[in-house]
Amino acid sequence: MESGAFKSKLRLLNVPITLTLIFYLLCPSPLAHSEVALLAPQKGMCYVTWDRERFASEYSDASLKKLSKLGVEYVSICVTYYQKSYDSTKMKRTDETPSNKSLIHVIKKAHKLGFKVMLKPHIDLLSGFDSTYWRADIGFHNEQDWKKWFKEYGKFVQNYARMSEKHKVEIFCIGTELSFTTQRETEWRNLISSTKSTYSGKLVYAANWDNFKNIKFWDELDYVGIDAYFPLTYKFSPSVEELKAGWDKLKNEIEDFHSRVNKPIMFTEIGYASTQHAPSEPWKGGFG
């Protein structure tokens, strides 16, 4: 079930971007005067292209201006590398990976317009278009391949952590929906430590909605990130009240989790398509 498959495209002046709300949940904190308790909600959008230079285009600049007029405060800028399959240990750019030049342009433009920025690197599978496997399934049968993959992934993360530090990106996401890999707690803690030696801003990991409770390294990060494609109900054509009830249940679960980790919780992605199956499988949809 690939929540990463959510690719709702809004074409603002011919710029395909994915729009996703980002915000912190202000859950009751046992430390009433802590940073956790004092955080204000954030209004944000994911900003994505599958093109090398589109982020540096006049169309992208105009799209950011439109987002600023909508009251958006944060933009989550996504960049994707690819590996051949779930058990590959090499990852690479493709023609759909934004160039460093275009990323730097869009970061600078966003800052100039008053946005705060999160840089959010992704890994996708070149063989994953049939939905059999996706990034959450990345994993290996032997220690040698695990070591190779984390070494390669570390290089990928460090490249963008250095960029984020140089261009004063406010939040850096060290990983997205890599569910099976997160069982390797030691490797992730080592990755976080090395990232902190490069990048001085805030760190988050974007966990898939069905995996955030399993993460063991939240204590090393500034935020708990959830890609929040939660099923709300499995009833066909539910009422508004039934959808609200689904969210009430989730709210209670997330508040309970927050009380245990005592970290601000960020919805790093969220989206529900206008389809009959959206309440039960929001990661699916008629997306281009």
Coordinates of C-alpha atoms in Angstrom, one line a residue, residues 2-287:
E2 CA 2.0 2.9 -1.3
S3 CA 1.2 6.2 0.3
G4 CA 4.0 7.6 -1.8
A5 CA 1.8 7.0 -4.8
F6 CA -0.1 10.1 -3.9
K7 CA 0.8 12.5 -6.8
S8 CA -2.0 15.0 -7.0
K9 CA -0.8 17.5 -9.7
L10 CA -1.9 21.1 -9.7
R11 CA -0.8 22.9 -12.8
L12 CA 0.0 26.4 -12.0
L13 CA 1.2 28.0 -15.2
N14 CA 2.1 24.6 -16.5
V15 CA 4.2 23.6 -13.5
P16 CA 3.3 20.1 -12.2
I17 CA 3.6 20.1 -8.4
T18 CA 2.3 17.9 -5.7
L19 CA 0.3 19.8 -3.0
T20 CA 0.2 18.3 0.5
L21 CA -0.6 20.0 3.7
I22 CA 2.0 20.1 6.4
F23 CA 1.2 21.1 10.0
Y24 CA 2.2 20.3 13.5
L25 CA -0.4 18.7 15.9
L26 CA -0.5 20.6 19.1
C27 CA -1.1 17.8 21.5
P28 CA -1.3 18.4 25.3
S29 CA 2.2 18.3 26.7
P30 CA 3.2 17.3 30.3
L31 CA 5.7 20.2 30.0
A32 CA 3.3 23.1 29.8
H33 CA 6.1 25.7 29.0
S34 CA 8.3 23.5 26.8
E35 CA 9.0 24.2 23.2
V36 CA 6.6 21.4 22.3
A37 CA 3.7 23.2 24.0
L38 CA 4.5 26.6 22.5
L39 CA 4.7 25.6 18.8
A40 CA 2.2 27.2 16.6
P41 CA 0.5 25.4 13.7
Q42 CA 2.2 25.6 10.4
K43 CA 0.6 25.9 7.0
G44 CA 2.5 24.3 4.2
M45 CA 2.5 22.6 0.8
C46 CA 4.7 19.9 -0.8
Y47 CA 6.3 21.3 -3.9
V48 CA 7.4 18.7 -6.4
T49 CA 8.5 18.3 -10.0
W50 CA 9.7 15.3 -12.0
D51 CA 12.0 17.3 -14.3
R52 CA 15.6 18.3 -14.1
E53 CA 15.3 22.1 -14.5
R54 CA 11.6 23.0 -13.9
F55 CA 12.3 24.3 -10.4
A56 CA 14.4 27.0 -12.0
S57 CA 11.7 28.0 -14.5
E58 CA 9.7 31.2 -14.6
Y59 CA 6.6 29.0 -14.3
S60 CA 7.8 27.6 -10.9
D61 CA 8.6 31.2 -9.7
A62 CA 5.1 32.2 -10.6
S63 CA 3.6 29.1 -8.8
L64 CA 5.5 30.0 -5.6
K65 CA 4.1 33.5 -5.8
K66 CA 0.6 32.1 -6.1
L67 CA 1.2 29.8 -3.0
S68 CA 2.3 32.8 -1.0
K69 CA -1.0 34.6 -1.8
L70 CA -2.8 31.5 -0.5
G71 CA -1.2 32.0 2.9
V72 CA 1.2 29.1 2.7
E73 CA 4.1 29.5 5.2
Y74 CA 6.2 26.4 4.5
V75 CA 7.1 24.6 1.3
S76 CA 8.4 21.0 1.4
I77 CA 10.7 20.7 -1.6
C78 CA 11.0 17.1 -2.8
V79 CA 13.8 15.6 -4.8
T80 CA 13.9 11.9 -5.8
Y81 CA 16.7 9.5 -6.5
Y82 CA 16.0 6.0 -7.9
Q83 CA 17.2 2.4 -7.3
K84 CA 16.4 -0.5 -9.7
S85 CA 14.5 -2.7 -7.2
Y86 CA 13.7 -3.1 -3.6
D87 CA 17.0 -5.2 -3.1
S88 CA 19.3 -2.9 -5.1
T89 CA 22.2 -1.3 -3.3
K90 CA 22.9 1.5 -5.8
M91 CA 20.8 4.6 -6.3
K92 CA 21.1 7.3 -9.0
R93 CA 19.7 10.4 -10.6
T94 CA 17.4 10.2 -13.6
D95 CA 16.0 12.8 -15.9
E96 CA 13.2 13.2 -13.3
T97 CA 15.6 14.2 -10.6
P98 CA 15.8 18.0 -10.1
S99 CA 19.4 19.2 -10.7
N100 CA 21.3 20.9 -7.8
K101 CA 21.2 24.1 -9.7
S102 CA 17.4 24.1 -9.9
L103 CA 17.0 23.1 -6.3
I104 CA 19.2 25.9 -5.2
H105 CA 17.1 28.3 -7.3
V106 CA 13.8 27.2 -5.8
I107 CA 15.1 27.3 -2.3
K108 CA 16.4 30.9 -2.8
K109 CA 13.2 31.9 -4.5
A110 CA 11.1 30.4 -1.7
H111 CA 13.1 32.2 1.0
K112 CA 12.9 35.5 -0.9
L113 CA 9.1 35.2 -0.9
G114 CA 9.1 34.6 2.8
F115 CA 8.6 30.9 2.9
K116 CA 10.4 28.6 5.3
V117 CA 11.7 25.5 3.6
M118 CA 11.9 21.8 4.3
L119 CA 14.1 19.8 1.9
K120 CA 12.7 16.2 1.6
P121 CA 14.7 13.7 -0.4
H122 CA 12.9 10.5 -1.6
I123 CA 14.0 7.1 -2.9
D124 CA 11.8 5.5 -5.5
L125 CA 12.1 2.1 -7.3
L126 CA 12.5 2.0 -11.1
S127 CA 10.8 -1.3 -11.1
G128 CA 8.0 -0.3 -8.8
F129 CA 5.4 1.0 -11.3
D130 CA 3.3 -2.2 -11.0
S131 CA 2.9 -1.4 -7.2
T132 CA 4.2 -4.8 -6.3
Y133 CA 7.0 -3.2 -4.3
W134 CA 7.8 0.4 -3.2
R135 CA 10.2 2.2 -1.0
A136 CA 8.8 0.8 2.2
D137 CA 9.9 -2.6 1.0
I138 CA 13.6 -1.8 0.5
G139 CA 15.6 -4.4 2.4
F140 CA 18.2 -7.2 2.1
H141 CA 18.9 -10.8 3.1
N142 CA 22.5 -10.3 4.2
E143 CA 24.6 -7.9 6.2
Q144 CA 26.9 -7.0 3.4
D145 CA 24.0 -5.6 1.3
W146 CA 22.6 -3.7 4.2
K147 CA 26.0 -2.1 4.7
K148 CA 26.3 -1.2 1.0
W149 CA 22.8 0.3 0.9
F150 CA 23.3 2.5 4.0
K151 CA 26.7 3.6 2.8
E152 CA 25.0 4.7 -0.5
Y153 CA 22.0 6.2 1.2
G154 CA 24.3 8.1 3.5
K155 CA 26.1 9.7 0.6
F156 CA 22.7 10.7 -0.9
V157 CA 21.5 12.3 2.4
Q158 CA 24.8 14.1 3.0
N159 CA 24.7 15.8 -0.4
Y160 CA 21.4 17.4 0.4
A161 CA 22.2 18.0 4.0
R162 CA 25.2 20.1 2.9
M163 CA 23.0 22.0 0.5
S164 CA 20.5 22.6 3.2
E165 CA 23.1 23.9 5.6
K166 CA 24.7 26.2 2.9
H167 CA 21.3 27.7 1.9
K168 CA 19.8 27.9 5.4
V169 CA 17.0 25.4 4.9
E170 CA 14.9 25.4 8.1
I171 CA 14.0 21.7 8.2
F172 CA 15.7 18.7 6.6
C173 CA 14.0 15.3 6.2
I174 CA 16.4 12.5 6.5
G175 CA 14.1 9.8 5.0
T176 CA 10.7 9.1 3.7
E177 CA 8.6 5.9 4.2
L178 CA 11.6 3.6 4.3
S179 CA 9.7 1.4 6.7
F180 CA 11.6 -1.9 6.4
T181 CA 14.9 -0.2 6.8
T182 CA 13.9 1.5 10.0
Q183 CA 14.3 -1.8 11.9
R184 CA 18.0 -1.1 11.5
E185 CA 18.1 1.3 14.5
T186 CA 21.8 1.5 14.8
E187 CA 22.3 2.4 11.2
W188 CA 19.7 5.1 11.4
R189 CA 21.2 6.6 14.6
N190 CA 24.6 6.7 12.9
L191 CA 23.0 8.4 9.9
I192 CA 21.3 11.0 12.1
S193 CA 24.6 11.6 13.9
S194 CA 26.6 12.1 10.7
T195 CA 23.8 14.4 9.4
K196 CA 24.0 16.6 12.5
S197 CA 27.7 17.0 11.9
T198 CA 26.8 18.6 8.5
Y199 CA 23.5 20.3 9.0
S200 CA 22.6 22.5 12.0
G201 CA 18.9 23.0 11.4
K202 CA 15.8 20.9 12.5
L203 CA 15.6 17.2 11.5
V204 CA 12.6 15.1 10.8
Y205 CA 11.9 11.6 9.4
A206 CA 8.7 11.1 7.4
A207 CA 7.2 7.8 8.5
N208 CA 4.5 6.0 6.6
W209 CA 1.1 6.2 8.4
D210 CA 1.3 2.6 9.4
N211 CA 4.8 2.6 10.8
F212 CA 5.4 5.7 12.9
K213 CA 4.8 3.9 16.2
N214 CA 7.6 1.4 15.3
I215 CA 10.3 4.0 14.9
K216 CA 12.9 3.7 17.7
F217 CA 15.0 6.8 16.9
W218 CA 12.5 9.6 17.4
D219 CA 14.5 10.8 20.4
E220 CA 17.3 11.9 18.0
L221 CA 15.1 14.1 15.9
D222 CA 13.4 17.4 16.4
Y223 CA 10.0 16.3 15.0
V224 CA 8.0 13.2 14.5
G225 CA 7.0 13.1 10.8
I226 CA 3.9 11.2 9.6
D227 CA 2.9 10.8 6.0
A228 CA -0.7 10.7 7.1
Y229 CA -2.7 8.7 4.5
F230 CA -4.8 7.1 7.3
P231 CA -7.8 5.0 6.4
L232 CA -10.8 6.7 8.0
T233 CA -13.5 4.1 7.4
Y234 CA -14.0 1.0 5.2
K235 CA -17.7 1.8 4.6
F236 CA -18.7 2.6 1.1
S237 CA -19.9 6.1 0.6
P238 CA -19.6 7.2 4.3
S239 CA -21.3 10.2 5.8
V240 CA -19.4 13.3 6.9
E241 CA -20.1 12.4 10.5
E242 CA -18.6 8.9 9.9
L243 CA -15.5 10.5 8.4
K244 CA -15.2 12.9 11.4
A245 CA -15.5 9.8 13.7
G246 CA -12.6 8.2 11.9
W247 CA -10.4 11.3 12.5
D248 CA -11.5 11.5 16.1
K249 CA -10.2 8.0 16.7
L250 CA -6.9 8.8 14.9
K251 CA -6.5 12.1 16.9
N252 CA -6.7 10.2 20.1
E253 CA -4.2 7.7 19.0
I254 CA -1.7 10.4 17.9
E255 CA -2.2 12.4 21.1
D256 CA -1.4 9.3 23.1
F257 CA 1.7 8.7 21.0
H258 CA 2.7 12.3 21.4
S259 CA 2.4 12.1 25.2
R260 CA 5.0 9.2 25.1
V261 CA 7.6 10.7 22.7
N262 CA 7.1 14.4 23.8
K263 CA 8.0 15.7 20.4
P264 CA 6.1 18.0 18.0
I265 CA 4.3 15.9 15.4
M266 CA 4.3 17.0 11.8
F267 CA 2.1 15.7 9.0
T268 CA 4.9 15.6 6.3
E269 CA 2.3 14.5 3.8
I270 CA -1.5 14.2 3.7
G271 CA -4.0 14.0 1.0
Y272 CA -7.4 12.4 0.1
A273 CA -8.5 12.2 -3.5
S274 CA -12.0 12.8 -4.7
T275 CA -12.8 9.1 -5.2
Q276 CA -15.0 6.5 -3.7
H277 CA -12.2 4.6 -2.2
A278 CA -10.4 7.7 -0.7
P279 CA -11.8 7.1 2.9
S280 CA -10.3 3.6 3.0
E281 CA -7.3 3.9 0.6
P282 CA -6.3 7.5 0.3
W283 CA -2.9 6.7 -1.2
K284 CA -4.8 5.5 -4.3
G285 CA -6.4 7.7 -6.9
G286 CA -6.7 8.7 -10.5
F287 CA -3.5 10.7 -10.5

